[in-house]
Tab-separated table of C-alpha atoms in Angstrom:
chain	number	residue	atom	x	y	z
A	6	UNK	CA	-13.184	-6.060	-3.746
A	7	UNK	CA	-14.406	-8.258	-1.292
A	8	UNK	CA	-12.091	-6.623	1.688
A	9	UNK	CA	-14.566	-3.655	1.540
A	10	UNK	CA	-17.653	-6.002	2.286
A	11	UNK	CA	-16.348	-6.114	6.060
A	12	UNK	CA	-16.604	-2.339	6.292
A	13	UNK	CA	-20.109	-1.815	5.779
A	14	UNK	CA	-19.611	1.569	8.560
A	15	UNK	CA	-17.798	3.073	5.897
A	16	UNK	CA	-19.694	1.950	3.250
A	17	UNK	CA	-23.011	3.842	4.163
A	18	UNK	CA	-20.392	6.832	5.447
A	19	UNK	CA	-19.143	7.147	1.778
A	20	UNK	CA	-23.295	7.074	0.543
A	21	UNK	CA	-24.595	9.556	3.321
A	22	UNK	CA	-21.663	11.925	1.671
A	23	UNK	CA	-23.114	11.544	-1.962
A	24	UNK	CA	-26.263	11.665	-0.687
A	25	UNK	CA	-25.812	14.967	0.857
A	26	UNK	CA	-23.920	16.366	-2.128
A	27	UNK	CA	-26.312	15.608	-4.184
A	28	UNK	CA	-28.628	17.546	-1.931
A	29	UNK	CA	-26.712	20.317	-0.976
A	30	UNK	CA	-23.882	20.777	-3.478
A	31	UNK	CA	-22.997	24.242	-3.204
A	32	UNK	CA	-22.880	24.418	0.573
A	33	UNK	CA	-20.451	21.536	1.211
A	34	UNK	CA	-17.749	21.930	3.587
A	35	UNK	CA	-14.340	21.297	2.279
A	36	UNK	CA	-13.738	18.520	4.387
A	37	UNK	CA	-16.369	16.006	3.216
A	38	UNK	CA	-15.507	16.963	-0.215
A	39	UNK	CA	-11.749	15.822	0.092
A	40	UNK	CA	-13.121	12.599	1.760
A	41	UNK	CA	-15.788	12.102	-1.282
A	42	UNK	CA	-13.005	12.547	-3.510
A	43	UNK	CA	-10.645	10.381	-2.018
A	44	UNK	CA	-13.606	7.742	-2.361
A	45	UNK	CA	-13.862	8.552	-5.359
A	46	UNK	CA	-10.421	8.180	-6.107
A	47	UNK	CA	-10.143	4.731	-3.919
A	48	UNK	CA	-12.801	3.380	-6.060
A	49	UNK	CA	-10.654	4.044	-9.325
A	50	UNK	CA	-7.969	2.718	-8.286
A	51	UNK	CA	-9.451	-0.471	-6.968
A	52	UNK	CA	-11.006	-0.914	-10.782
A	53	UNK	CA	-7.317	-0.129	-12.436
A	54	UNK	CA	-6.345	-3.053	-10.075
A	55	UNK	CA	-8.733	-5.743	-10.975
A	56	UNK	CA	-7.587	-4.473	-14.949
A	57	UNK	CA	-4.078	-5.855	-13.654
A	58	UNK	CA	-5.390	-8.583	-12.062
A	59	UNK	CA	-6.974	-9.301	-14.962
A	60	UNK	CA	-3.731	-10.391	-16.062
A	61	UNK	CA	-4.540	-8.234	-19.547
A	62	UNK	CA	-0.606	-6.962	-20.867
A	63	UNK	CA	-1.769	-3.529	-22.568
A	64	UNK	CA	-3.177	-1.657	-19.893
A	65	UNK	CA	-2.903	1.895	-18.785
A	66	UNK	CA	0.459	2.957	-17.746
A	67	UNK	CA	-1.319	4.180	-14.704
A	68	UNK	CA	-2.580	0.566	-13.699
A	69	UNK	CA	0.686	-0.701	-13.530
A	70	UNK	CA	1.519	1.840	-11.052
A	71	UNK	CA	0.927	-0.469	-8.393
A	72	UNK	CA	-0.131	-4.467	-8.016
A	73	UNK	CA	-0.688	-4.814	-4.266
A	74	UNK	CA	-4.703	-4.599	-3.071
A	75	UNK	CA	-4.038	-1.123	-0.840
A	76	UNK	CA	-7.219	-1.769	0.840
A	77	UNK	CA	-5.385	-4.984	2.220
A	78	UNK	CA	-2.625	-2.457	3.082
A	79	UNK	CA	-4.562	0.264	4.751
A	80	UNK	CA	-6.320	-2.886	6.870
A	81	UNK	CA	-2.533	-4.067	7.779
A	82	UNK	CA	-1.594	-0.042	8.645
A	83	UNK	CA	-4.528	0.018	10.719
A	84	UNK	CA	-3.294	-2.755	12.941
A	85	UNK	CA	-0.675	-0.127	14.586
A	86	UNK	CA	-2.810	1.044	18.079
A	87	UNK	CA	-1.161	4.527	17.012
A	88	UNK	CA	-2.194	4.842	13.751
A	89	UNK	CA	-4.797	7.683	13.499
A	90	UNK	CA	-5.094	8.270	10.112
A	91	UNK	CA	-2.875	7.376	7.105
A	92	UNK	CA	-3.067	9.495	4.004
A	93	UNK	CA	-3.954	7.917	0.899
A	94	UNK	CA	-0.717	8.474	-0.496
A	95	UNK	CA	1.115	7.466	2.245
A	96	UNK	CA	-0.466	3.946	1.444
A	97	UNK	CA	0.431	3.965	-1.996
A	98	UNK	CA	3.945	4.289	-0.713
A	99	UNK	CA	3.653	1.621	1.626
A	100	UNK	CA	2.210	-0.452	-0.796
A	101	UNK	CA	5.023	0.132	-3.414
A	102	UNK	CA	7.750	0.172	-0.949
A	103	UNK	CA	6.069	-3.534	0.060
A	104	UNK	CA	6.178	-4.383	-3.336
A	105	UNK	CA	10.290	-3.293	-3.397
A	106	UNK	CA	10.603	-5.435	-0.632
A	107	UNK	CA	9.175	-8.419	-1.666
A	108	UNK	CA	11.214	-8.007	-4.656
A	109	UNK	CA	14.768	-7.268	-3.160
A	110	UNK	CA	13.540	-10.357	-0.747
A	111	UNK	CA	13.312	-12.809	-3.647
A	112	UNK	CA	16.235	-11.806	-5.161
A	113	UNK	CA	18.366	-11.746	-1.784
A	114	UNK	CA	17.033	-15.526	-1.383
A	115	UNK	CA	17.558	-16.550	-5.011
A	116	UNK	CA	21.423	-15.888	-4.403
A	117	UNK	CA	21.282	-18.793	-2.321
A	118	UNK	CA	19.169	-20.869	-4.255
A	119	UNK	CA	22.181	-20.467	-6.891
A	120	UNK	CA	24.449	-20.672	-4.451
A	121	UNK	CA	23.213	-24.428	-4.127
A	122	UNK	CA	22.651	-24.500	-7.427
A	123	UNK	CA	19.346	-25.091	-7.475
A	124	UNK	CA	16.558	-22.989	-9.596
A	125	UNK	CA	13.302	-23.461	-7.111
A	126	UNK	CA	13.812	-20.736	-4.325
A	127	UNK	CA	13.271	-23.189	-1.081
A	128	UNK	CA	11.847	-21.835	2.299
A	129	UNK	CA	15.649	-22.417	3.438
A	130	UNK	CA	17.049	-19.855	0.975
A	131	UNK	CA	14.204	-17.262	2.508
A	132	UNK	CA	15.594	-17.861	5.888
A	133	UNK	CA	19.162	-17.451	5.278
A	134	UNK	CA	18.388	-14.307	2.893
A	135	UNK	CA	16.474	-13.199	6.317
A	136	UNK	CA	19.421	-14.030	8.644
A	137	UNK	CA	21.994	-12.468	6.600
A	138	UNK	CA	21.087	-8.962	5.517
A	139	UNK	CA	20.588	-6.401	8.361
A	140	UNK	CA	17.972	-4.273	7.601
A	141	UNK	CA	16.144	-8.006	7.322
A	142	UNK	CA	16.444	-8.226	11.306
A	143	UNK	CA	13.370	-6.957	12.249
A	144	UNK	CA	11.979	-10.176	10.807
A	145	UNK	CA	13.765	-12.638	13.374
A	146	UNK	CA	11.104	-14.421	15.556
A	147	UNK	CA	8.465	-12.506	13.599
A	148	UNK	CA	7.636	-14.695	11.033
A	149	UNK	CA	5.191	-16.843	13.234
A	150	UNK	CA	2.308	-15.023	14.013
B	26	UNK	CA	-11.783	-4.517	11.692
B	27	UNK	CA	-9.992	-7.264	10.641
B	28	UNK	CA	-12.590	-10.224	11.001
B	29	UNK	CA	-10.453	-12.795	9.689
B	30	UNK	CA	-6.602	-13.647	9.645
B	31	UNK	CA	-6.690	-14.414	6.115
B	32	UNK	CA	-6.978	-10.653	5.535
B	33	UNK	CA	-3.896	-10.046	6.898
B	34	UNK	CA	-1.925	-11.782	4.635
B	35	UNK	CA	-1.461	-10.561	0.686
B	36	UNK	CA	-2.853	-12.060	-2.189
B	37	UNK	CA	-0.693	-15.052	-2.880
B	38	UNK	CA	-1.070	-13.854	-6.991
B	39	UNK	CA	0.375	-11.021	-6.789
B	40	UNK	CA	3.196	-11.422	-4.657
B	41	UNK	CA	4.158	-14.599	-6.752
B	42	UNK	CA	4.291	-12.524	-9.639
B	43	UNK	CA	6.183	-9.952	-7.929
B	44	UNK	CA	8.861	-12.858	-6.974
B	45	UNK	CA	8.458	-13.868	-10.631
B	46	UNK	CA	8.961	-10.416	-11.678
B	47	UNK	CA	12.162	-9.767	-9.722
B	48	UNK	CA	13.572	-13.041	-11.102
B	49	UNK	CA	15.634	-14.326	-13.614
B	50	UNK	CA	14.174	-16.583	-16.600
B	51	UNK	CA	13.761	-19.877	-15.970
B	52	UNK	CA	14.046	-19.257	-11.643
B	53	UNK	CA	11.178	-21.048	-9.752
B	54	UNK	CA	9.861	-20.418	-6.166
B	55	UNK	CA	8.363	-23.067	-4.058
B	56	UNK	CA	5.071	-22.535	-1.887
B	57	UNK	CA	6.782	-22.390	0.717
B	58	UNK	CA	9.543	-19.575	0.287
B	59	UNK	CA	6.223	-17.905	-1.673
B	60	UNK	CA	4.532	-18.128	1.839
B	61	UNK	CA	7.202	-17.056	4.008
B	62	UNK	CA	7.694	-13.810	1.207
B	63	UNK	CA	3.867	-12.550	1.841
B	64	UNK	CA	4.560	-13.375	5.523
B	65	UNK	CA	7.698	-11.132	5.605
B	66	UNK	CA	6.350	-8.523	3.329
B	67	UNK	CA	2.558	-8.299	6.157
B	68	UNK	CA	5.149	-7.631	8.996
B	69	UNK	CA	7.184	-5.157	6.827
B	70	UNK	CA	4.091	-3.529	6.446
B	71	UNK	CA	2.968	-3.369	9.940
B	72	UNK	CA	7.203	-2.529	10.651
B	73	UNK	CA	7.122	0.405	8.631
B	74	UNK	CA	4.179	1.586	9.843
B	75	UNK	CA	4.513	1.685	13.250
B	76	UNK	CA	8.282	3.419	12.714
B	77	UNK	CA	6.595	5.985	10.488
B	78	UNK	CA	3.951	6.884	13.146
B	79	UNK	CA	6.563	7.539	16.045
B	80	UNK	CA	8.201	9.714	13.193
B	81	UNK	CA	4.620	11.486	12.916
B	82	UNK	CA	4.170	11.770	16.486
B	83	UNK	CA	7.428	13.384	17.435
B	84	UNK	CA	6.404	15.952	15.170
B	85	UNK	CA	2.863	15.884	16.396
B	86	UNK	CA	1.077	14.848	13.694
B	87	UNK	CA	-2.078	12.754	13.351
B	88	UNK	CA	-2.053	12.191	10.244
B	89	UNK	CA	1.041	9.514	8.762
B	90	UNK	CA	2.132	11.287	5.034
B	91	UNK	CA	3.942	10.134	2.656
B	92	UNK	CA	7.593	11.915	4.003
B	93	UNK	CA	7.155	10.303	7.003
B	94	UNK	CA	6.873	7.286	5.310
B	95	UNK	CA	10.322	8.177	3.222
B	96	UNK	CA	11.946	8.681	6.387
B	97	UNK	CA	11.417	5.596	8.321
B	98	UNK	CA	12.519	3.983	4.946
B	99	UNK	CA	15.570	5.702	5.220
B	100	UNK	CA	15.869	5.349	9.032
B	101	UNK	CA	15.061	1.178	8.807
B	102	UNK	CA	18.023	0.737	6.455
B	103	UNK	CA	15.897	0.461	3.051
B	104	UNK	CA	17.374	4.178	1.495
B	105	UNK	CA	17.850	2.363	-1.636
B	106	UNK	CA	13.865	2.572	-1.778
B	107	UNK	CA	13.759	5.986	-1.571
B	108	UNK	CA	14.358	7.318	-4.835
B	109	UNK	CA	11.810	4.924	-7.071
B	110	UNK	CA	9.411	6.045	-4.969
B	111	UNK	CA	9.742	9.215	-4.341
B	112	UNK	CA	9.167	8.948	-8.731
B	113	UNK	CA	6.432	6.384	-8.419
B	114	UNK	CA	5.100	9.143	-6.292
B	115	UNK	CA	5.017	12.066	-8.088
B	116	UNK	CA	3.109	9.437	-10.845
B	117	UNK	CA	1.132	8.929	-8.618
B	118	UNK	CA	0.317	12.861	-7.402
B	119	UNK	CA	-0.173	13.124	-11.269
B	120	UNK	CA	-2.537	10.385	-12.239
B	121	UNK	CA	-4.511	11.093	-9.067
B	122	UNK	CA	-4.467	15.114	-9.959
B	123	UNK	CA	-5.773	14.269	-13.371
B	124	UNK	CA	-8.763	11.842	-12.232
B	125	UNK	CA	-9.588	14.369	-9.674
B	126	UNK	CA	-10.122	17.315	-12.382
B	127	UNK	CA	-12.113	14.700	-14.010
B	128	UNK	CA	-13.979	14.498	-11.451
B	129	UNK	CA	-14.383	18.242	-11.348
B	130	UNK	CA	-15.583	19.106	-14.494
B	131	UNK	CA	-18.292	16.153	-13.649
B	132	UNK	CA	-18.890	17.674	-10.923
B	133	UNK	CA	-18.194	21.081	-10.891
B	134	UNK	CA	-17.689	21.732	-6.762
B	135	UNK	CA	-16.081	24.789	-6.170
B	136	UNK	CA	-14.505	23.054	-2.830
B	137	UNK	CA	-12.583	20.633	-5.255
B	138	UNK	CA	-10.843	23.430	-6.456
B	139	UNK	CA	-9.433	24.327	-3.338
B	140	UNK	CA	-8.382	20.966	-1.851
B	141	UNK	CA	-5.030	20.590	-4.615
B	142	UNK	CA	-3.549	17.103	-4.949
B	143	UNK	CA	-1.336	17.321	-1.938
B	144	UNK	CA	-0.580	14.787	0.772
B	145	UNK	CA	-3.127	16.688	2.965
B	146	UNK	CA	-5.643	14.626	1.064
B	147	UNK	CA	-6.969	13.024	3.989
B	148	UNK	CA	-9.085	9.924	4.227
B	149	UNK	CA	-11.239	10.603	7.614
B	150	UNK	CA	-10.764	7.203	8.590
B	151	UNK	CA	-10.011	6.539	11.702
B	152	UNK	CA	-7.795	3.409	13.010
B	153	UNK	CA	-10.688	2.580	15.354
């Protein structure tokens, strides 16, 4: 995962921790052990999603629970000023409710592509699909950033 | 934190399967619409989020969960979301429980024990 290059902070946070469990194991505090684990489990799931990207069709049931890099998510989350801290499953839902949208998105714009009768989905149908529906509104003069 | 733009957007592969994936046989997407897709589905992202922390903070929490997730859903108009992943969830709670008590019997930390595979599984990361 080449995202995780640019956090090299966290990086040496995550090896002080194993470090110092390896040292101290039976003293650890709670805490750091909840954040070593939810390394631990970040790293897992990062390797189940190169298996998917990896484009292989038998894989674990629970690599297909998810396709979107949620490292890319948590550095998209992390854009809101408010954000303090974002629970790892409260990316994964991000990052599968993202996933529903793209996919209610491409099927919303598809109508018009048949509409036209036309089988390539144009940039045109994405902007009508966007105009139309409105829970899409938030979208309107967002698009250019 | 986010050194370059490109980061912000999402993998082109992926969400072109994804539009593949929701498709019917035979359907094609252009770059284009592809492109204006991931663009729509970064600001969703930073949409829901930013709904979902006002949720948090009204009920003065630091930390953004799941629910509160769930609830902006429901409050931004996207309900019909809410019940695949409220499964996809619990698959998830599971697969992550199970990896965790892996992890435990490697290595055998009492603390583990204690922490359960809740959404109080916090990463201390903060949005710095």
């Amino acid at each position: 995962m080449a995202s995780e290059e640019l956090f090299p902070a966290e990086l040496s946070e995550e090896i002080t921790n194993k470090n110092f469990n390896e040292e101290e194991k039976t003293e650890i505090l709670e805490k750091e052990t909840e954040v070593e684990i939810a390394d631990n489990v970040e790293a897992v799931e990062a390797a189940s999603e190169e298996k998917v990207n990896g484009a292989s069709e038998n894989v674990a049931p629970e690599a297909r629970l998810f396709q979107l890099p949620l490292s890319r998510i948590r550095n998209l989350m992390k854009l809101d000023p408010d954000l303090n801290i974002a629970s790892n499953e409260a990316v994964f839902v991000v990052a599968r409710s993202t996933e529903l949208f793209i996919e209610s998105l491409a099927r919303e714009a598809f109508s018009y592509t048949t509409q036209s009768k036309k089988k390539t989905v144009q940039k045109r149908d994405v902007d009508l699909a966007i105009s139309s529906v409105d829970s899409l509104m938030f979208l309107d003069g967002a698009m250019n950033f | 934190m986010v050194e370059r733009i490109e980061d912000l957007n999402l993998p082109n592969a992926v969400v072109g399967r994804l539009i593949k994936e929701a498709l019917p046989e035979g359907a094609n997407v252009s770059k284009e619409a592809r492109a204006a897709i991931a663009r729509a589905a970064s600001v969703f992202v930073i949409f829901l989020t930013s709904s979902s922390t006002t949720l948090a903070r009204k009920q003065n929490h630091k930390t953004i969960t799941a629910a509160n997730i769930l609830d902006a859903l429901k409050q931004l108009e996207f309900e019909s979301f809410v019940d695949p992943l409220t499964s996809d969830l619990e698959t998830y709670r599971k697969v992550t429980k199970e990896k965790k008590d892996k992890a435990k019997t490697t290595n055998s930390t009492p603390a583990a024990n204690a922490s359960g595979a809740n959404d109080e599984d916090m990463e201390a990361e903060k949005a710095t």
